[in-house]
Coordinates of C-alpha atoms and ligand atoms in Angstrom, one line a residue:
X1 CA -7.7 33.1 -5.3
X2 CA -4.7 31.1 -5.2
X3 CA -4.3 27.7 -6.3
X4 CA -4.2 26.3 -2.8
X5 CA -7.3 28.4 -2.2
X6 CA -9.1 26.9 -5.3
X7 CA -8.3 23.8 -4.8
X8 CA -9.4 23.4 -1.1
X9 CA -12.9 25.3 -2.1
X10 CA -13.0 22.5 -5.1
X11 CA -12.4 19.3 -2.4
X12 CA -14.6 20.9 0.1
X13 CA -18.3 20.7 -2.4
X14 CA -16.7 17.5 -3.9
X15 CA -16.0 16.0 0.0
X16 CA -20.0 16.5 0.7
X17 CA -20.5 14.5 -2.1
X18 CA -18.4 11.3 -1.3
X19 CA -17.8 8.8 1.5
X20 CA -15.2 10.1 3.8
X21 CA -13.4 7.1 3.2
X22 CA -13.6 7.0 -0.7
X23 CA -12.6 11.1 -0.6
X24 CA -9.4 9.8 1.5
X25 CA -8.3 7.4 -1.2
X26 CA -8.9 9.3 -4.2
X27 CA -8.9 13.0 -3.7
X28 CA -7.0 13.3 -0.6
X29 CA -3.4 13.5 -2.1
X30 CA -4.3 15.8 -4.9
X31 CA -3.0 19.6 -6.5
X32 CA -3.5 22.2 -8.7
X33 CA -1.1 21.3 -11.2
X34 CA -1.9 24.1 -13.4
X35 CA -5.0 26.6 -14.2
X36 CA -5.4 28.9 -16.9
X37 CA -8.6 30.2 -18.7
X38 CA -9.5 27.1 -20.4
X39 CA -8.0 24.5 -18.8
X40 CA -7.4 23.2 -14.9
X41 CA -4.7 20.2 -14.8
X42 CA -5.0 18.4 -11.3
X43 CA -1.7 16.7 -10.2
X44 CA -2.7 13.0 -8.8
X45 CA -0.6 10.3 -7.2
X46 CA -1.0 7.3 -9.5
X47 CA -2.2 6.0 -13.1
X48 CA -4.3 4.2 -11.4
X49 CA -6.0 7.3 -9.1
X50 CA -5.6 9.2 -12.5
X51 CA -8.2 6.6 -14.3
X52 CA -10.4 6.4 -11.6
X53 CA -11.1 9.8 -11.1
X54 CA -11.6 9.9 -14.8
X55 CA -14.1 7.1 -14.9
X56 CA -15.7 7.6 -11.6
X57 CA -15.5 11.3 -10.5
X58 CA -15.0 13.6 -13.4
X59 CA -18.6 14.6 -13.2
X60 CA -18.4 15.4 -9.9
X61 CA -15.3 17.0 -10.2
X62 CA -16.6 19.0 -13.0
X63 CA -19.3 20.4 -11.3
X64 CA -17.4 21.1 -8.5
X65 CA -14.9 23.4 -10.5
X66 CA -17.3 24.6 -12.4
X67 CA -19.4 25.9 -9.6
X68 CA -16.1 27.3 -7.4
X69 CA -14.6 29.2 -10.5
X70 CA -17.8 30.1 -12.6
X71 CA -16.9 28.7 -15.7
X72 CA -16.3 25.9 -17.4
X73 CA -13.2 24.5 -17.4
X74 CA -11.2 21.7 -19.1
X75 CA -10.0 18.9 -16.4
X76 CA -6.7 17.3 -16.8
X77 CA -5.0 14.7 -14.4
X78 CA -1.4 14.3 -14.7
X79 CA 0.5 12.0 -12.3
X80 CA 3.1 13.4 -10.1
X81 CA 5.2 10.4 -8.9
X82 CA 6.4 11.7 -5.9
X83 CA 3.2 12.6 -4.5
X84 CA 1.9 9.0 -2.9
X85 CA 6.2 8.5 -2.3
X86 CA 7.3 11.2 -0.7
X87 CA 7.2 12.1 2.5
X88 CA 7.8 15.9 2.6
X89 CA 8.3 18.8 5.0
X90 CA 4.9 19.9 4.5
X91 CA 3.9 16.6 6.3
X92 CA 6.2 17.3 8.9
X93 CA 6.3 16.3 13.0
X94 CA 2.4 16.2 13.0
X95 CA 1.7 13.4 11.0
X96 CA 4.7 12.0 9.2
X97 CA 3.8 9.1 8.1
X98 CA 0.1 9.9 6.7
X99 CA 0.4 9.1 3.2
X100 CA 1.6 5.8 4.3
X101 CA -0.4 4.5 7.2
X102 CA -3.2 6.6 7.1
X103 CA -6.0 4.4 8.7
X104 CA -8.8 4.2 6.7
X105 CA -12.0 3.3 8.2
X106 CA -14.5 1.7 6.1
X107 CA -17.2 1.4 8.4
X108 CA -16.9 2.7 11.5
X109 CA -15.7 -0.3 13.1
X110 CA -12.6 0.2 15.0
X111 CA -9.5 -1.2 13.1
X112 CA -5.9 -1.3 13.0
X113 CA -3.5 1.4 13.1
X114 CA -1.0 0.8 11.1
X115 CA 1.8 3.5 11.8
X116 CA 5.1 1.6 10.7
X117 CA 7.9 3.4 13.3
X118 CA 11.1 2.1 15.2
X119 CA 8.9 2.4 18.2
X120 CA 6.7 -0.6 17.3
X121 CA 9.1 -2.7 15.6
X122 CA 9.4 -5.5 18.2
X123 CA 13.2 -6.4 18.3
X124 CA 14.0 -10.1 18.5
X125 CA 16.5 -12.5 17.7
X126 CA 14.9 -12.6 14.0
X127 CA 15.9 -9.0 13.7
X128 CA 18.0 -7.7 16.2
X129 CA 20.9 -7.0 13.4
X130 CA 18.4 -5.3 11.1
X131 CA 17.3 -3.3 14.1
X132 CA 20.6 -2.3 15.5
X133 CA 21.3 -1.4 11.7
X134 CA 18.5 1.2 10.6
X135 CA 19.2 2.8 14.3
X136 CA 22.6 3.3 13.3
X137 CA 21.6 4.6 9.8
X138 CA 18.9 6.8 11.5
X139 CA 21.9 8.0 13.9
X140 CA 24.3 9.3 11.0
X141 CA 22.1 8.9 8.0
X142 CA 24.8 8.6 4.8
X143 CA 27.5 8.5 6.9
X144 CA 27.1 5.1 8.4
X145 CA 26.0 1.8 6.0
X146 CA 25.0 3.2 2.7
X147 CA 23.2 1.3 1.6
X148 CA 21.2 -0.5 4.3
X149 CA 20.3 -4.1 2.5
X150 CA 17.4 -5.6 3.6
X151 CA 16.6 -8.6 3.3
X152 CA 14.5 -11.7 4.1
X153 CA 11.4 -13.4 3.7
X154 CA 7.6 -12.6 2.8
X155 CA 6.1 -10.2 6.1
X156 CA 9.2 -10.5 8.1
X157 CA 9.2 -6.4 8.4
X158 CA 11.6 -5.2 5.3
X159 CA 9.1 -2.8 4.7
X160 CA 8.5 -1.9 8.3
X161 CA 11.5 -1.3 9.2
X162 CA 12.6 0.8 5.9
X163 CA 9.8 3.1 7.2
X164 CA 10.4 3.0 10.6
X165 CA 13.8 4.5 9.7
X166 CA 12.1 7.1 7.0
X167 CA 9.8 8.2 9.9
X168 CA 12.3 8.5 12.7
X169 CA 14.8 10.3 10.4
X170 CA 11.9 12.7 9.1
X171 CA 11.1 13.4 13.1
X172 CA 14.4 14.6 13.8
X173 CA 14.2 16.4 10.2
X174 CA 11.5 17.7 9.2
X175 CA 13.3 18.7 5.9
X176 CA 14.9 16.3 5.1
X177 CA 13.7 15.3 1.2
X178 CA 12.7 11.4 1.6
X179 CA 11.3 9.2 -1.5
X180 CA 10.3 5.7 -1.0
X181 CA 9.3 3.6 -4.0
X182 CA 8.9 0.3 -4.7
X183 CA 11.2 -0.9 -7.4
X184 CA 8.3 -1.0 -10.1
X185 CA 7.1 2.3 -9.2
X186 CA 11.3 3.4 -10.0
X187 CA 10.5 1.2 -13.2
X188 CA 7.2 2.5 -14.4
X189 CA 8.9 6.4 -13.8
X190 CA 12.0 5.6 -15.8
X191 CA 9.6 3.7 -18.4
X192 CA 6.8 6.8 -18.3
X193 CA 9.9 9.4 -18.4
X194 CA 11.6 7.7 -21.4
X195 CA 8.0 8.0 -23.6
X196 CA 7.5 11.3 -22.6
X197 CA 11.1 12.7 -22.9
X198 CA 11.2 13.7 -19.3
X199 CA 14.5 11.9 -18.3
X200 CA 15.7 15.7 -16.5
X201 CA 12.5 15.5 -14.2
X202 CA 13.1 11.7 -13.4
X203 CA 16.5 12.3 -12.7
X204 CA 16.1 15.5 -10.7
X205 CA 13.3 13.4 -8.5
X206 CA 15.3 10.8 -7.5
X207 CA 18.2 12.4 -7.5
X208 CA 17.6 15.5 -5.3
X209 CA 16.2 12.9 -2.4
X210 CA 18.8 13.3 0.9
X211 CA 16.9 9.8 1.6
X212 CA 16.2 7.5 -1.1
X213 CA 13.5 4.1 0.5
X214 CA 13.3 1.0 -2.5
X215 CA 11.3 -1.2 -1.6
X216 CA 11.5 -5.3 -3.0
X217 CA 14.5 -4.2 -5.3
X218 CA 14.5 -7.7 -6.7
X219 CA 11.6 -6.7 -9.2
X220 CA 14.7 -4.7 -10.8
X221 CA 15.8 -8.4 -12.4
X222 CA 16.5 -8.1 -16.0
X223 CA 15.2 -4.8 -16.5
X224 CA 18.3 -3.5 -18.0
X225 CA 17.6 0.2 -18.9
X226 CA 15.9 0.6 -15.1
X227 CA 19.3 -1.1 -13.8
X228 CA 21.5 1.8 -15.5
X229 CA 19.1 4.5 -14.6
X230 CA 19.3 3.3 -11.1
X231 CA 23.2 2.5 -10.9
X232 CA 23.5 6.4 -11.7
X233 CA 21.2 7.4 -8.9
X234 CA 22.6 5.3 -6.7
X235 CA 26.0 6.8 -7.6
X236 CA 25.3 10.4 -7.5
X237 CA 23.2 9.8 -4.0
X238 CA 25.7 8.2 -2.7
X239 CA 29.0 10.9 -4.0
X240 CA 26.1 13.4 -2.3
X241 CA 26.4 11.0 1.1
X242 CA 22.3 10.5 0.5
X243 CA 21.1 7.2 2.5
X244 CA 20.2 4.7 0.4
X245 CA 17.8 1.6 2.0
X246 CA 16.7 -1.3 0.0
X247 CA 15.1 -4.4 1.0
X248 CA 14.7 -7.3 -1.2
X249 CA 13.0 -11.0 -0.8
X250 CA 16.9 -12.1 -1.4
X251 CA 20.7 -11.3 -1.0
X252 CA 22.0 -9.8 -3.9
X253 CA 24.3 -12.5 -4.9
X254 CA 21.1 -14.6 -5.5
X255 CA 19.7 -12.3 -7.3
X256 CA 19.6 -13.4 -11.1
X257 CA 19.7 -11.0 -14.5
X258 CA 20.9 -8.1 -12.1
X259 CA 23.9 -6.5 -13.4
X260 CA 27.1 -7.1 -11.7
X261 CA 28.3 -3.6 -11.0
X262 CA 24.5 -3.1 -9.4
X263 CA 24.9 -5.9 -7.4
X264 CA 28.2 -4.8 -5.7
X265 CA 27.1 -1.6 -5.0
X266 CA 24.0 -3.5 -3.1
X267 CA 26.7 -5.3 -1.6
X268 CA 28.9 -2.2 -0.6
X269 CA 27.1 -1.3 2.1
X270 CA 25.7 -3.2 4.9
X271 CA 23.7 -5.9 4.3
X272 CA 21.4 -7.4 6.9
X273 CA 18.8 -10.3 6.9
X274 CA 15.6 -10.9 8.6
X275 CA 14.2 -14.2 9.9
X276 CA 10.6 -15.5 10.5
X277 CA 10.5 -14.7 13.8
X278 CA 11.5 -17.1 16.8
X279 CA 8.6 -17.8 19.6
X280 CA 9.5 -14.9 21.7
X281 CA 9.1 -12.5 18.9
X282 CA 6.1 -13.6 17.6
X283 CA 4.5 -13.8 21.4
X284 CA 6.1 -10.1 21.4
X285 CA 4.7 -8.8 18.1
X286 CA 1.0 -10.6 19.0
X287 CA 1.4 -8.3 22.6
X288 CA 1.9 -5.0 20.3
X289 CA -0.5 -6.0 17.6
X290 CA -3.3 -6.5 20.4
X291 CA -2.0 -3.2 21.9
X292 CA -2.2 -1.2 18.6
X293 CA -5.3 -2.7 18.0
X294 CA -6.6 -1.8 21.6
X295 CA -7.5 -5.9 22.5
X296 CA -6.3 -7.6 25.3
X297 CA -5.1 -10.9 25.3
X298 CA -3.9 -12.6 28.3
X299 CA -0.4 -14.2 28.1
X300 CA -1.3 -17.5 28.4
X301 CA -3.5 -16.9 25.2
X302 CA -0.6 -14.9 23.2
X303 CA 1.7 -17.8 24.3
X304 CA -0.8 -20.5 22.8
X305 CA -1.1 -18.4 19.1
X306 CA 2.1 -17.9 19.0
X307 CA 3.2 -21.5 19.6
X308 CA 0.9 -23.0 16.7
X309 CA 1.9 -20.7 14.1
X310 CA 5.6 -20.7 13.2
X311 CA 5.3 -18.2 10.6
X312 CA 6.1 -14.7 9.5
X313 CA 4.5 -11.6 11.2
X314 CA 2.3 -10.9 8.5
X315 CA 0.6 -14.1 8.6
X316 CA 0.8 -13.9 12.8
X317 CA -1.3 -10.7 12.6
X318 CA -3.9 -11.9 10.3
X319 CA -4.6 -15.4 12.0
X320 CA -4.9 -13.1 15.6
X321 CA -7.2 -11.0 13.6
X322 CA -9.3 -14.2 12.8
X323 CA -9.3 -15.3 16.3
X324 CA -10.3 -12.1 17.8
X325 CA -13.0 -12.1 15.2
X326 CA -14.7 -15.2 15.8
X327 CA -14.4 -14.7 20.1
X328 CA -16.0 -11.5 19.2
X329 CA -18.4 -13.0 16.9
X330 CA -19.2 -15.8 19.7
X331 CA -19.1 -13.5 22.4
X332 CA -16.8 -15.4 24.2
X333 CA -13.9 -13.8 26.3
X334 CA -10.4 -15.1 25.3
X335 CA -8.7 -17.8 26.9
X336 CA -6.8 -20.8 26.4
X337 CA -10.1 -23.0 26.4
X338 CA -11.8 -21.0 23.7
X339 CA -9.1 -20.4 22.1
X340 CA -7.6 -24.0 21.2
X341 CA -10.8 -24.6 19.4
X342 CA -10.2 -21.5 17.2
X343 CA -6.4 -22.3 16.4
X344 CA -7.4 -25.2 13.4
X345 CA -10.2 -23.3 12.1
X346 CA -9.3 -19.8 12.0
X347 CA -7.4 -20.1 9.0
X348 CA -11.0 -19.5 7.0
X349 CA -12.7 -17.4 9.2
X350 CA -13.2 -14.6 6.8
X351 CA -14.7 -17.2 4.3
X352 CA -16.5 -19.2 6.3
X353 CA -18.2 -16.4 8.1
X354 CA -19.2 -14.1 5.2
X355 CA -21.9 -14.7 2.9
X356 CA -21.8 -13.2 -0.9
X357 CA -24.2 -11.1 0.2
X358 CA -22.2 -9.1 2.1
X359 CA -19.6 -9.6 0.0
X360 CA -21.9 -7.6 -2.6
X361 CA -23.0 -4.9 0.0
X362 CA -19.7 -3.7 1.3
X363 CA -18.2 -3.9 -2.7
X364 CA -21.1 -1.5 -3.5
X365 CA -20.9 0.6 -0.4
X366 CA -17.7 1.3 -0.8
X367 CA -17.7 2.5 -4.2
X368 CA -21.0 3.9 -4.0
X369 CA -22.6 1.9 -6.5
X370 CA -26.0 0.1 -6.8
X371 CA -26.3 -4.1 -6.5
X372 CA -28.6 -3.7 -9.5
X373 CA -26.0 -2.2 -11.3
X374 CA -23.4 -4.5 -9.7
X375 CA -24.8 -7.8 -11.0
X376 CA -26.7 -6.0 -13.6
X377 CA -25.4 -6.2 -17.6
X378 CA -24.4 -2.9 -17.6
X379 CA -20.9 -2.4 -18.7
X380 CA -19.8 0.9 -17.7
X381 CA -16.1 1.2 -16.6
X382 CA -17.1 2.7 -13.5
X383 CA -18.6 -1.2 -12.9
X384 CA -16.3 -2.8 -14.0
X385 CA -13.2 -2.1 -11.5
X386 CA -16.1 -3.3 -8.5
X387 CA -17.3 -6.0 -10.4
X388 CA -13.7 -7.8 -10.8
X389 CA -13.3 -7.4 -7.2
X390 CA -16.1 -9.3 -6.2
X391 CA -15.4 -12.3 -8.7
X392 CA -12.0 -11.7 -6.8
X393 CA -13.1 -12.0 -3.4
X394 CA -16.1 -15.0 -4.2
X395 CA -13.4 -16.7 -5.5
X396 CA -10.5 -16.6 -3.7
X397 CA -11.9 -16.0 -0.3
X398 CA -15.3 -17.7 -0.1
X399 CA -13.4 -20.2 -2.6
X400 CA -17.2 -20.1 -4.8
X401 CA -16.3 -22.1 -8.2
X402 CA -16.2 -19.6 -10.6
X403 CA -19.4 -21.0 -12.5
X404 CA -21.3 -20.3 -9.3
X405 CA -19.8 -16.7 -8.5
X406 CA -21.0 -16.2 -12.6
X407 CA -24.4 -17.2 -11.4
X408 CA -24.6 -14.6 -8.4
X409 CA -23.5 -12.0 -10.9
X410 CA -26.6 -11.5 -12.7
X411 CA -25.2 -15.1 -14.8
X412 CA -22.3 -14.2 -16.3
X413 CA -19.8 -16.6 -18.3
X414 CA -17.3 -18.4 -16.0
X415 CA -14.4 -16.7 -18.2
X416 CA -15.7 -13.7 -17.5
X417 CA -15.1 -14.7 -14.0
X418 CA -12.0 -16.2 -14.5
X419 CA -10.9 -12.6 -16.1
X420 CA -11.9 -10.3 -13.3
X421 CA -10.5 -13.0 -11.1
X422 CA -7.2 -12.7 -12.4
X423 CA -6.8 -8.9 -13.1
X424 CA -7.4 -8.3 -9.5
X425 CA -4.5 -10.9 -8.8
X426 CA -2.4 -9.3 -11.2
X427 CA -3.3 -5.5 -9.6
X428 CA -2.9 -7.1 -6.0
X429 CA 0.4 -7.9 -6.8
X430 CA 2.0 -4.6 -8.9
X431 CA -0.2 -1.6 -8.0
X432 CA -0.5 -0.1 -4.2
X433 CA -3.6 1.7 -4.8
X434 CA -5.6 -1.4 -5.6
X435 CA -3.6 -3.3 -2.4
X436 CA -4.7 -0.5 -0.2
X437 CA -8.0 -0.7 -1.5
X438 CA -8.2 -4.4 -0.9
X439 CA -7.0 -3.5 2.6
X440 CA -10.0 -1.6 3.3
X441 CA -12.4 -3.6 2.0
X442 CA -11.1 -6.3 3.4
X443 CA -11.6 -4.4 6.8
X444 CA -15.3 -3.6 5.9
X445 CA -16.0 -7.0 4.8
X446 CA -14.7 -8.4 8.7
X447 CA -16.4 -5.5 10.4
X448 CA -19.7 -6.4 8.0
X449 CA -19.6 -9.4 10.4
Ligands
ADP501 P1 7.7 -7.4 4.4 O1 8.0 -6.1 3.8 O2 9.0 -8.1 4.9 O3 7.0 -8.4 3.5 P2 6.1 -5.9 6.2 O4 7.1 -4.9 6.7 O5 5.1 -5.5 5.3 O6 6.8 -7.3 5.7 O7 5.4 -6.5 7.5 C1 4.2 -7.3 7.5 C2 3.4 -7.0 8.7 O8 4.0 -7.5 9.8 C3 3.2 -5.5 8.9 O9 1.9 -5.2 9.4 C4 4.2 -5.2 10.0 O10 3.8 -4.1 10.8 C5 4.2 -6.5 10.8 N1 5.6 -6.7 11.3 C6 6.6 -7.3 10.8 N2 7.6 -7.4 11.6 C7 7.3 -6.8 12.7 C8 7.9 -6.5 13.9 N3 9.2 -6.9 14.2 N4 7.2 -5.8 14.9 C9 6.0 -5.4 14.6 N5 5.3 -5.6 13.5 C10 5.9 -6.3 12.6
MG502 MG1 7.5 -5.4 1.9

């Protein structure tokens, strides 16, 4: 049997075993690294996947190898960096964009789709440079701007559109090599590479890409040894006429502790900004929102969200989430009547609607675990990853005073609380795994509704 072979045998006893959603996010994106007679290394896209499977599934896994090979074997994860990053040929015209914008369905409510292309990337006066920009880039990639500099605000679509351009570049090349990283995954590669002495395989990752995505490249501030590493990719991309694309929460002049002869490169290509969107766009992005979502709004309705909320599109989405929640909740069909009552309160929907209860239930559903065990003293680590994101979630969307949320928790200390609360936070804000998991839950805790 080949290692393909083995491995899909191996997922097939361990996908009986697990939620389809939970075998998505943590065995989905997985490979045979290595197997020899003692020992069966599985390549895995993040630390973080790496200790989960570790504390969660290596039973399972065990078994699972054990039983497809007939013998016991050593497991091993490793983390291969470009697995979650990079969009290969093997993904190719079918579904480009999966590791990305896979939708993951918690329950079987029916969510968003979040496929980040050109195609859905309402155009406006906000972004119509940016826009005209990536086309061009997508047009004559490395040939055009290199880079492309994006920047703007918090949800104003830097992100969106650096992967609408990845996506309609990989359509019309389905071989093209693509990475996209965030600046701290580029940092925690060099970092990892430097303490294991594996600068060559760094360097030939990055460098061998014919499209090279960073994403927020102001996280590279006064990380000096990342900011060489990446001044030489950047150059040897660019003498290779590789497309570059960065987007950033700021221009590059503004951006402190960055080396100078890194910032002019940022600012040798094109750069272009993105505003919070202008009423037309935001009516526009509410239209495709609904559309992708597969709810219809009238105008008058779209008109009326978009009027009270001059903010970014992020924020636009999530308060047209609230309100289609609560008229779905009421029962009521949408208009500018039952609307207007919605616009003040909406805000809170998710936290004034959901009890801890469910809070509890769709935390344990979705990583298979017990309420006994989730409020109970044990302190396995399996428990404690589920744990935290409840004291998260009672705290900073049901706004519970941490005191209380220790009470519902089987009457824990308040630090304790304060702890979990706060490593969450911390996650939410530096590692995609946990923001993609937060995304999901956050789904199964509206459609728990
Ligand atoms: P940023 O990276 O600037 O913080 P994102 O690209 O993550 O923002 O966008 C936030 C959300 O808003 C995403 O769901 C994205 O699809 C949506 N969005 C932003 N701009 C647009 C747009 N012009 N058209 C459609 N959706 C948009
Ligand atoms: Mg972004």
């Amino acid at each position: 049997m080949d290692n393909t072979k083995t491995l899909s045998k191996i997922l097939e006893s361990i996908k009986n075993e697990v939620s389809s959603a939970n075998y998505r996010t943590w065995f989905s994106n997985t490979s045979i690294a290595s197997l020899d007679q003692t020992r069966l290394t599985i390549a895995v896209p993040s630390a973080f996947i790496k200790e989960q499977l570790n504390i969660r599934y290596l039973p399972l896994i065990q078994k699972a190898v054990d039983t497809t090979l007939n013998k016991h074997l050593e497991i091993v994860f490793i983390v291969d960096a470009s697995k979650t990053t990079t969009m290969t040929a093997a993904q190719t015209a079918e579904e480009p964009e999966e590791e990305f914008f896979q939708p993951v369905a918690v329950h079987s409510t029916p969510i968003v789709n979040p496929k980040y292309t050109l195609d859905n990337f309402v155009v406006g006066l906000s972004n119509n440079v940016a826009y005209a920009a990536a086309q061009a880039v997508v047009q004559n990639p490395g040939n055009s701007y290199n880079p492309l500099f994006i920047y703007g605000g918090t949800g104003v679509g830097k992100t969106h559109l650096m992967l609408g351009i990845g996506n309609a570049i990989l359509a019309k090349n389905p071989y093209y090599k693509i990475i996209y990283c965030s600046s701290e995954k580029f940092t925690n590669d060099y970092v990892e590479s430097i303490q294991n002495r594996k600068m060559g395989e760094l360097r030939a990752k990055y460098r061998s890409a014919d499209l090279l995505l960073v994403d927020d490249v102001q996280f590279f501030s006064g990380r000096e040894g990342t900011q060489e590493e990446f001044f030489h990719t950047f150059n040897e991309l660019t003498t290779k006429n590789s497309q570059l694309v960065l987007t950033s929460d700021r221009p590059p002049s503004e951006m402190q502790k960055l080396e100078d002869r890194l910032k002019s490169r940022f600012q040798g290509g094109l750069m272009v900004d993105i505003q919070t969107p202008d009423l037309d766009t935001r009516v526009a992005i509410l239209r495709e929102k609904c559309h992708e979502k597969g709810d219809v709004l009238p105008d008058d309705c779209l008109n009326l969200i978009a009027a009270s909320f001059e903010t970014n599109a992020r924020e636009l989405e999530g308060k047209l989430i609230g309100i289609i929640q609560i008229l779905k909740i009421q029962n009521t069909p949408p208009s500018v009547e039952t609307i207007k009552p919605l616009l003040g309160m909406q805000a809170n929907a998710t936290s004034t609607k959901i009890t801890h209860k469910q809070v509890f239930s769709s935390v344990c559903n979705y990583f298979n675990i017990k309420q006994a065990d989730l409020t109970g003293p044990n302190r396995k680590k399996e428990l404690v990853l589920p744990r935290h994101i409840a004291m998260y979630i009672l705290s900073e969307e049901l706004k519970l005073t941490v005191e209380h949320i220790g009470q519902l928790l089987g009457g824990r200390d308040h630090t304790t609380v304060m702890h979990g609360r706060d490593r969450i936070k911390s996650l939410l804000s530096t590692d995609r795994e946990v923001q993609r998991l937060w995304t999901e839950l956050k789904q199964a805790l509206a459609g728990s509704n």
